XYZ file of C-alpha atoms in Angstrom:
609
model
C -33.140 -2.524 -0.274
C -34.297 -4.883 -3.052
C -36.508 -4.801 -6.119
C -39.392 -5.873 -3.898
C -39.495 -2.391 -2.396
C -40.253 -0.675 -5.700
C -43.213 1.586 -5.224
C -46.713 1.279 -6.618
C -47.449 4.974 -6.763
C -48.424 6.967 -9.833
C -46.281 6.260 -12.880
C -43.062 8.274 -12.963
C -40.780 8.087 -15.979
C -37.006 7.890 -15.482
C -35.790 10.596 -17.844
C -32.319 9.643 -19.070
C -30.260 11.284 -21.763
C -29.776 10.073 -25.282
C -27.312 11.232 -27.912
C -28.298 12.351 -31.414
C -28.573 9.681 -34.052
C -30.313 7.015 -31.965
C -33.877 6.256 -32.931
C -36.492 5.320 -30.387
C -36.395 1.548 -30.899
C -32.801 0.789 -31.895
C -31.705 -0.333 -28.448
C -35.031 -1.601 -27.122
C -34.749 -4.899 -25.217
C -38.030 -6.133 -23.713
C -36.150 -8.592 -21.473
C -33.769 -5.996 -19.966
C -35.596 -5.385 -16.685
C -32.747 -3.288 -15.303
C -31.993 -1.165 -18.371
C -32.642 2.223 -16.845
C -33.137 3.922 -20.181
C -36.337 1.849 -20.530
C -37.634 1.890 -16.954
C -40.894 3.355 -15.708
C -42.414 2.828 -12.289
C -46.128 2.109 -12.071
C -48.795 -0.090 -10.611
C -47.527 -3.113 -12.523
C -43.848 -2.785 -11.571
C -41.232 -2.221 -14.271
C -42.190 -1.959 -17.938
C -40.458 -0.650 -21.030
C -41.374 2.780 -22.406
C -40.160 4.533 -25.562
C -36.909 6.447 -25.406
C -36.827 10.202 -25.715
C -34.357 11.647 -28.200
C -32.491 14.660 -26.806
C -29.609 16.829 -27.978
C -27.229 16.150 -25.154
C -23.795 14.719 -24.525
C -22.214 12.458 -27.146
C -21.039 8.959 -26.274
C -23.394 8.822 -23.258
C -24.010 5.140 -23.881
C -20.298 4.249 -23.556
C -19.822 6.410 -20.497
C -22.820 5.077 -18.582
C -22.913 1.466 -19.785
C -21.480 0.033 -16.582
C -23.725 2.241 -14.452
C -26.856 0.857 -16.119
C -25.598 -2.675 -15.628
C -25.474 -2.340 -11.842
C -28.557 -0.192 -11.171
C -32.238 -0.480 -10.308
C -35.093 1.776 -9.159
C -36.603 1.687 -5.661
C -38.310 3.961 -3.139
C -36.294 5.771 -0.466
C -38.123 7.966 2.048
C -41.110 8.324 -0.264
C -39.092 9.206 -3.387
C -38.029 7.045 -6.281
C -34.268 6.639 -6.363
C -31.725 4.942 -8.601
C -29.712 2.374 -6.641
C -26.506 0.432 -7.116
C -27.505 -3.243 -7.067
C -24.130 -4.314 -5.665
C -23.819 -2.203 -2.537
C -27.282 -0.591 -2.418
C -26.040 3.012 -2.527
C -28.243 5.492 -4.373
C -27.475 8.648 -6.328
C -28.055 11.911 -4.514
C -28.820 15.256 -6.122
C -25.832 17.327 -7.145
C -25.670 21.109 -7.461
C -24.497 20.691 -11.045
C -25.186 17.904 -13.501
C -22.134 17.381 -15.752
C -24.307 15.737 -18.428
C -26.297 18.877 -19.174
C -29.826 17.839 -18.174
C -31.465 19.498 -15.168
C -33.774 16.560 -14.376
C -33.343 15.173 -10.888
C -33.104 11.607 -12.206
C -30.089 12.472 -14.302
C -28.548 14.196 -11.321
C -28.983 10.956 -9.415
C -27.359 9.040 -12.249
C -24.449 11.467 -12.179
C -23.976 10.800 -8.479
C -24.312 7.059 -9.000
C -21.706 7.173 -11.755
C -19.258 8.761 -9.312
C -20.156 6.116 -6.751
C -19.520 3.288 -9.220
C -16.023 4.650 -9.807
C -15.321 4.753 -6.076
C -13.131 2.335 -4.133
C -16.122 1.238 -2.041
C -18.153 0.110 -5.056
C -15.213 -1.598 -6.729
C -14.463 -3.479 -3.533
C -18.098 -4.591 -3.212
C -18.059 -5.802 -6.804
C -14.758 -7.636 -6.263
C -16.095 -9.414 -3.184
C -19.266 -10.368 -5.031
C -17.344 -11.852 -7.954
C -14.881 -13.595 -5.639
C -17.706 -15.239 -3.711
C -19.151 -16.588 -6.963
C -15.769 -17.882 -8.134
C -15.038 -19.652 -4.848
C -18.567 -20.887 -4.217
C -18.713 -19.131 -0.849
C -20.904 -16.336 0.404
C -19.600 -12.904 1.257
C -18.307 -12.935 4.830
C -20.722 -11.275 7.176
C -20.280 -10.963 10.943
C -22.097 -8.904 13.599
C -19.978 -5.923 14.537
C -20.435 -2.697 16.455
C -19.297 0.144 14.271
C -19.822 3.879 14.480
C -22.067 4.867 11.580
C -21.635 8.516 10.586
C -24.503 8.441 8.105
C -27.247 7.818 10.689
C -28.685 9.431 13.776
C -26.902 8.412 16.972
C -28.700 6.093 19.352
C -28.505 6.544 23.133
C -25.289 4.510 23.226
C -23.852 6.209 20.125
C -23.448 2.918 18.238
C -25.529 0.768 15.942
C -25.215 -2.978 15.720
C -25.572 -4.269 12.210
C -24.277 -7.139 10.133
C -21.164 -6.178 8.212
C -18.382 -7.831 6.295
C -14.752 -6.994 5.785
C -16.127 -4.451 3.322
C -17.639 -2.502 6.213
C -14.211 -2.016 7.777
C -12.999 -0.574 4.481
C -16.121 1.559 4.256
C -15.444 2.965 7.734
C -11.895 3.878 6.706
C -13.166 5.472 3.503
C -15.601 7.621 5.466
C -13.040 8.564 8.091
C -9.964 9.063 5.904
C -11.190 9.350 2.291
C -8.036 11.073 1.026
C -5.479 8.628 2.466
C -5.166 6.544 -0.680
C -1.929 4.749 0.180
C -3.255 3.708 3.576
C -6.562 2.520 2.107
C -4.695 0.519 -0.533
C -2.534 -1.150 2.112
C -5.528 -2.098 4.267
C -7.456 -3.382 1.243
C -4.705 -5.818 0.336
C -4.671 -7.261 3.844
C -8.469 -7.453 4.123
C -8.641 -9.395 0.843
C -6.244 -11.980 2.224
C -8.087 -12.269 5.540
C -11.509 -13.176 4.160
C -11.166 -16.935 4.916
C -9.730 -16.116 8.365
C -12.659 -13.853 9.273
C -15.112 -16.496 8.078
C -13.491 -19.135 10.279
C -12.849 -17.014 13.395
C -15.567 -14.334 13.714
C -14.012 -12.506 16.682
C -11.073 -11.515 14.479
C -13.392 -9.062 12.712
C -13.464 -7.017 15.921
C -9.692 -7.233 16.201
C -9.169 -6.121 12.604
C -11.418 -3.107 13.152
C -9.176 -2.006 16.040
C -5.928 -2.943 14.309
C -6.419 -0.628 11.326
C -6.657 2.414 13.603
C -3.220 3.668 14.776
C -2.697 4.018 18.507
C -1.078 7.427 18.239
C -0.351 9.988 15.489
C 2.011 12.897 16.087
C 2.244 15.775 13.573
C 4.517 18.741 14.177
C 6.196 21.611 12.362
C 9.944 21.610 11.708
C 11.364 25.123 11.246
C 14.965 25.450 10.029
C 17.308 28.009 8.485
C 19.290 27.493 5.262
C 22.838 28.664 4.536
C 21.548 32.006 3.233
C 19.810 32.738 6.524
C 16.313 32.207 5.093
C 13.755 30.398 7.255
C 11.860 27.334 6.040
C 9.258 25.067 7.577
C 8.472 21.413 6.937
C 6.032 18.992 8.512
C 7.137 16.105 10.712
C 5.259 12.870 11.488
C 5.451 9.904 13.817
C 2.731 7.243 13.644
C 2.898 4.725 16.492
C 0.594 2.132 15.013
C 0.496 -0.897 17.286
C 2.561 -2.209 20.197
C 0.666 -5.397 21.053
C 3.813 -7.437 20.364
C 6.360 -5.035 21.819
C 7.799 -1.509 21.565
C 7.227 0.545 18.426
C 9.911 0.023 15.801
C 10.098 1.556 12.333
C 12.027 3.976 10.177
C 12.097 7.707 9.533
C 11.718 8.851 5.907
C 12.780 12.264 4.560
C 11.229 12.724 1.125
C 8.960 15.324 -0.570
C 6.174 12.722 -1.011
C 5.830 12.075 2.719
C 2.369 12.854 4.098
C 0.053 11.352 6.701
C -1.341 8.719 4.324
C 2.137 7.500 3.347
C 3.346 7.363 6.952
C 0.215 5.507 8.097
C 0.523 2.903 5.372
C 4.215 2.432 6.177
C 3.448 2.063 9.891
C 0.663 -0.455 9.201
C 2.944 -2.483 6.939
C 5.723 -2.261 9.541
C 3.423 -3.669 12.223
C 2.699 -6.749 10.121
C 6.290 -7.046 8.923
C 7.606 -7.038 12.483
C 5.035 -9.671 13.408
C 6.069 -11.877 10.499
C 9.723 -11.682 11.505
C 8.892 -13.276 14.922
C 10.460 -10.316 16.750
C 8.798 -8.935 19.873
C 8.341 -5.544 18.251
C 5.371 -3.357 17.445
C 5.124 -1.116 14.395
C 5.650 2.570 13.800
C 6.892 4.938 11.121
C 7.730 8.605 10.774
C 9.475 11.227 8.729
C 9.098 14.555 7.015
C 8.429 16.092 3.599
C 11.943 17.570 3.762
C 14.183 16.680 0.792
C 17.869 16.177 1.709
C 18.902 16.189 -1.962
C 20.616 19.425 -2.946
C 21.046 20.526 0.673
C 24.399 21.257 2.274
C 25.759 19.306 5.232
C 24.998 22.211 7.577
C 21.431 22.560 6.264
C 20.759 18.859 6.787
C 22.266 19.027 10.270
C 20.135 22.045 11.250
C 16.995 20.335 9.934
C 17.769 17.110 11.830
C 18.363 19.053 15.033
C 15.043 20.879 14.668
C 13.210 17.652 13.797
C 14.578 15.905 16.893
C 13.763 18.844 19.193
C 10.109 17.841 18.876
C 10.361 14.134 18.135
C 12.407 13.316 21.249
C 9.354 14.039 23.421
C 7.549 11.061 21.875
C 10.252 8.382 21.491
C 13.047 6.598 23.313
C 13.718 3.346 25.192
C 12.938 4.857 28.599
C 10.196 7.269 27.564
C 7.098 6.818 29.722
C 4.535 5.714 28.645
C 5.928 5.364 25.096
C 8.661 2.928 24.086
C 9.595 3.839 20.507
C 12.949 3.295 18.783
C 13.063 4.674 15.196
C 15.600 3.815 12.515
C 16.484 4.984 9.009
C 14.535 4.798 5.749
C 14.562 6.668 2.423
C 16.510 9.922 2.811
C 17.706 8.994 6.303
C 21.083 7.291 6.112
C 24.074 7.154 8.463
C 24.675 10.901 8.153
C 21.126 11.869 9.125
C 20.987 9.206 11.834
C 24.207 10.593 13.299
C 22.809 14.125 13.499
C 19.477 12.927 14.911
C 21.146 10.740 17.508
C 23.567 13.482 18.526
C 20.697 15.890 19.180
C 18.676 13.196 20.979
C 21.636 12.392 23.255
C 22.182 16.092 23.993
C 18.513 16.624 24.883
C 17.984 13.461 26.964
C 21.446 12.441 28.211
C 20.584 8.909 27.020
C 22.868 6.875 24.798
C 21.823 3.313 24.121
C 18.803 1.737 22.476
C 17.722 4.644 20.315
C 18.016 5.182 16.547
C 19.734 2.809 14.152
C 21.744 2.159 12.137
C 24.435 4.148 13.858
C 28.160 3.800 13.286
C 29.638 0.348 13.900
C 31.931 1.829 16.533
C 28.975 3.182 18.505
C 26.069 0.791 18.323
C 25.121 -0.889 15.072
C 25.675 -4.462 13.905
C 27.838 -5.578 11.042
C 25.785 -6.044 7.853
C 23.101 -3.543 8.882
C 23.162 -1.483 5.639
C 23.074 -4.649 3.541
C 20.347 -6.471 5.473
C 17.211 -5.490 3.546
C 18.728 -5.958 0.083
C 20.365 -9.242 1.020
C 17.151 -10.447 2.650
C 15.151 -9.776 -0.534
C 17.469 -12.096 -2.477
C 17.464 -14.747 0.270
C 13.662 -14.732 0.109
C 13.747 -15.126 -3.689
C 16.184 -18.005 -3.232
C 13.639 -19.811 -1.033
C 10.884 -19.310 -3.612
C 13.097 -20.749 -6.344
C 14.141 -23.677 -4.152
C 10.502 -24.785 -3.926
C 10.376 -24.614 -7.723
C 13.569 -26.691 -7.882
C 15.481 -23.822 -9.446
C 18.359 -21.532 -8.478
C 19.310 -17.933 -9.150
C 22.292 -18.882 -11.301
C 22.081 -17.412 -14.812
C 18.585 -15.987 -14.239
C 18.068 -12.570 -15.802
C 16.927 -10.056 -13.181
C 15.404 -6.593 -13.512
C 15.872 -4.307 -10.482
C 14.374 -0.839 -9.955
C 15.868 1.808 -7.725
C 19.485 2.695 -7.002
C 19.320 3.131 -3.249
C 20.548 0.946 -0.458
C 18.022 -1.867 -0.950
C 18.388 -2.049 -4.736
C 22.186 -1.961 -4.856
C 22.688 -4.505 -2.086
C 20.137 -6.751 -3.790
C 22.171 -6.452 -6.993
C 25.328 -7.271 -5.017
C 23.836 -10.464 -3.604
C 22.376 -11.456 -6.995
C 25.882 -11.241 -8.448
C 27.143 -13.448 -5.609
C 24.579 -16.142 -6.485
C 25.449 -16.047 -10.194
C 22.326 -14.219 -11.378
C 22.466 -11.599 -14.143
C 21.056 -8.253 -12.924
C 20.680 -5.993 -15.969
C 18.938 -2.826 -14.734
C 18.840 -0.218 -11.994
C 16.876 3.031 -12.055
C 16.578 6.498 -10.551
C 14.027 9.304 -10.692
C 15.234 10.336 -14.157
C 15.055 6.970 -15.943
C 16.646 3.533 -15.971
C 20.001 2.020 -16.895
C 20.215 -1.177 -18.960
C 23.383 -3.242 -19.331
C 22.554 -6.328 -21.395
C 25.784 -8.017 -20.315
C 24.770 -7.746 -16.670
C 26.429 -5.949 -13.781
C 29.521 -7.274 -12.034
C 31.239 -5.991 -8.899
C 33.339 -3.436 -10.777
C 30.271 -2.024 -12.530
C 28.336 -1.993 -9.262
C 31.161 -0.034 -7.648
C 30.872 2.589 -10.385
C 27.096 2.863 -9.850
C 27.658 3.398 -6.129
C 30.191 6.137 -6.838
C 27.760 7.850 -9.226
C 24.935 7.810 -6.661
C 27.229 8.951 -3.834
C 27.804 12.168 -5.807
C 24.060 12.487 -6.596
C 24.653 12.193 -10.329
C 22.444 10.593 -12.956
C 22.946 6.949 -13.873
C 23.567 8.239 -17.391
C 27.175 8.755 -16.265
C 27.586 4.964 -16.334
C 27.337 4.942 -20.145
C 30.530 7.018 -20.415
C 32.505 4.092 -19.004
C 30.432 1.317 -20.592
C 29.186 2.618 -23.959
C 27.365 -0.622 -24.812
C 24.968 0.089 -21.948
C 21.920 2.311 -22.515
C 20.129 4.876 -20.373
C 16.425 5.514 -21.016
C 15.067 8.883 -19.907
C 11.693 9.063 -18.151
C 11.086 5.327 -18.473
C 10.789 2.349 -16.143
C 12.570 -0.995 -16.613
C 9.539 -3.264 -16.650
C 9.551 -3.888 -20.432
C 13.044 -5.436 -20.276
C 13.126 -9.210 -20.820
C 13.696 -10.985 -17.493
C 13.017 -14.054 -15.370
C 12.604 -12.235 -12.039
C 11.684 -8.610 -11.235
C 12.695 -6.809 -8.045
C 10.840 -3.480 -7.579
C 13.038 -1.798 -4.953
C 12.381 1.942 -5.417
C 9.225 3.262 -3.770
C 5.489 2.699 -3.279
C 3.224 2.251 -6.321
C 6.058 2.426 -8.831
C 4.731 -0.589 -10.758
C 1.229 -0.130 -12.169
C -1.184 -2.137 -14.311
C 0.553 -1.315 -17.597
C 3.949 -2.172 -16.111
C 2.601 -5.495 -14.841
C 1.285 -6.342 -18.307
C 4.685 -5.456 -19.760
C 6.414 -7.836 -17.333
C 4.055 -10.660 -18.214
C 4.601 -10.035 -21.928
C 8.400 -10.319 -21.613
C 8.113 -13.648 -19.774
C 8.725 -12.660 -16.148
C 7.733 -15.516 -13.831
C 8.495 -14.154 -10.340
C 8.079 -10.700 -8.775
C 9.692 -10.035 -5.393
C 8.975 -6.674 -3.733
C 12.047 -4.995 -2.268
C 10.327 -1.711 -1.445
C 7.203 -1.155 0.662
C 4.099 -1.720 -1.508
C 5.809 -0.919 -4.846
C 3.031 -2.650 -6.822
C -0.417 -1.140 -7.198
C -3.517 -3.223 -6.491
C -4.227 -3.397 -10.232
C -0.706 -4.713 -10.890
C -1.083 -7.407 -8.240
C -4.358 -8.459 -9.840
C -2.564 -8.871 -13.184
C 0.042 -11.098 -11.527
C -2.689 -13.161 -9.858
C -4.567 -13.731 -13.091
C -1.333 -14.553 -14.929
C -0.396 -17.184 -12.301
C 3.038 -15.700 -11.610
C 4.712 -15.854 -8.200
C 4.450 -12.650 -6.207
C 6.410 -12.101 -2.988
C 5.027 -9.162 -0.942
C 7.304 -6.558 0.590
C 6.199 -7.216 4.156
C 7.808 -10.655 3.813
C 10.605 -10.143 1.308
C 12.097 -6.948 2.732
C 11.818 -7.904 6.412
C 15.582 -8.370 6.588
C 16.141 -4.783 7.716
C 13.927 -4.943 10.787
C 15.272 -8.408 11.570
C 18.778 -7.005 11.876
C 17.484 -4.094 13.961
C 15.997 -6.601 16.409
C 19.300 -8.455 16.529
C 21.043 -5.110 17.044
C 18.892 -4.340 20.090
C 19.852 -7.740 21.529
C 23.527 -7.120 20.724
C 23.521 -3.707 22.385
C 21.843 -5.084 25.497
C 24.530 -7.759 25.862
C 27.361 -5.319 24.978
C 28.829 -7.657 22.344
C 29.715 -7.193 18.671
C 28.661 -9.990 16.311
C 30.676 -10.729 13.188
C 29.265 -10.180 9.701
C 29.211 -13.951 9.146
C 27.138 -14.528 12.292
C 24.662 -11.817 11.325
C 24.391 -13.097 7.740
C 23.673 -16.634 8.952
C 20.907 -15.374 11.265
C 19.454 -13.284 8.427
C 19.221 -16.295 6.111
C 17.519 -18.323 8.828
C 14.944 -15.591 9.458
C 14.107 -15.132 5.749
C 13.670 -18.895 5.343
C 11.391 -18.959 8.393
C 9.286 -16.080 7.026
C 8.836 -17.894 3.717
C 7.857 -21.163 5.383
C 5.389 -19.476 7.761
C 3.709 -17.736 4.828
C 3.314 -20.963 2.871
C 1.970 -22.834 5.904
C -0.570 -20.115 6.759
C -1.857 -20.153 3.182
C -2.167 -23.942 3.216
C -4.048 -23.859 6.529
C -6.733 -21.718 4.887
C -6.868 -23.574 1.577
C -4.897 -21.091 -0.528
C -2.639 -22.624 -3.154
C 0.345 -21.415 -5.120
C 1.261 -18.930 -6.475
C -1.108 -16.743 -4.413
C 0.136 -18.395 -1.234
C 3.055 -15.969 -0.868
C 0.895 -12.844 -0.661
C -2.078 -14.179 1.267
C 0.018 -16.380 3.511
C 2.226 -13.467 4.576
C -0.803 -11.321 5.386
C -2.533 -14.120 7.279
C 0.515 -15.228 9.283
C 1.426 -11.672 10.293
C -2.162 -10.779 11.228
C -2.770 -13.898 13.318
C 0.190 -13.206 15.600
C -0.842 -9.593 16.241
C -4.532 -10.523 16.549
C -3.867 -13.212 19.132
C -1.822 -10.788 21.235
C -4.595 -8.179 21.017
C -7.248 -10.726 22.035
C -5.220 -11.809 25.047
C -4.677 -8.186 26.119
C -8.374 -7.305 26.009
C -9.886 -4.359 24.144
C -6.672 -2.722 22.913
């Protein structure tokens, strides 16, 4: 709908609110044809009319300034409506108007204000601005998509021209509360805009790719040491197996929900593709928290969890081939309990769950793989900049497996890691960690104690309660804790202290706003789906090792890991160059493009899957 559709019916004033203290002509602008406070609809189109002074909400002008900027009046189904000029949505009547006026126009403005704060509007605005910056139109391709806002046709579908925005809009309508999943898809869609413009049929593939193939949700009842019954929720999302069997970890953490598991499974699908392994993507877990639980309580929970999960996984399960592994909260202890129950229920031994003990199935270097791989990836980035890790000051978040093994490898390369963190705060040692200090940190975390204990042995170090390490001066930052740990303010802090490279060790640890700060500041940003692919790489090698009944040495595994991380970096750079994307954005967009193209080609060749 455009301005050309504005009605020519009897004049109808748009009655907007005005705070006390404004006179009728103070803000009058005869050239502001879209200033809604001055709009009237009549036979001669839009014309300014005097403002009405009302005793209503203060600061209305500040609150609604952006809404006025992107709005216009038009006719919808015989009634005048206020529309968003970016994505053509209009305000609908609300039961209650938060701005105090009962007029229907203000109710529409209230609804439009909510719309303008929505992800859909912000994405439309971003695409519009991007198209102006790059001198290219917004990508639009014909696509069949189920439209829930219209009447169904005989076939149940409507064909209309849509862009990548329409895929996001469909997800927003279908799963409006799955914020982590929406964020993950948004990042990928942004990167794929030049791909979709060049190869239109990939729009159809992307629409199918963002919908998981199977989602399993189940209850997990268990009994604690006092004999009291508890219940948690279990998940397994089998996202895509176009490239091979589902592969992805299990996470036990209180924050686990369907949105988190879906985003992890989507990221895992692309990560597995980028690693060149013939593996699909999946993820699972539970909102169970192993911290503070006894060994017997954890064992009973794992047994109960597996009693349902085993029906949906396994190397010989028909029709599902799914081999999970560990993640946050699921280490060797939990894997051992899960595998023991799986073996008892199925009488199957090989090919299921990793990492297990070295004596019964895993590779050497499996625990270290993700953390080491993050540093190997950073090493490749620096090599292109003709630099090395030696003497570079590094800030690391987290104190789990990925973070501590990343610190270990940074020490090996002569870097100076100065921080680690936990849920209570962060630890800063200005002199940098060495192997002895790292050993102490590991001992502290093994006993589930606070990193504050470190200061007792090294009093020159400092522990900061309820703070994050992103304001510490550094050359490289490694967010290795959890999703969305680094926000807009943290990103600004990193830029202000001179950080030049950010390498994600966790899955999506940076918010979309933080990534935008890095982009505008021209710093190098390595996405998690590329940088932390070392873990799944080793799992693929482990499956090959188990099939051949051999045990590779740690040196052999480490050499293969370095080769894979170098290959991932080079593929990302090449994919970005193929679509005209330069540094430093090449790392993010190139990883998304390279991983998508491999999955998309497999899906095209397999038909409508």
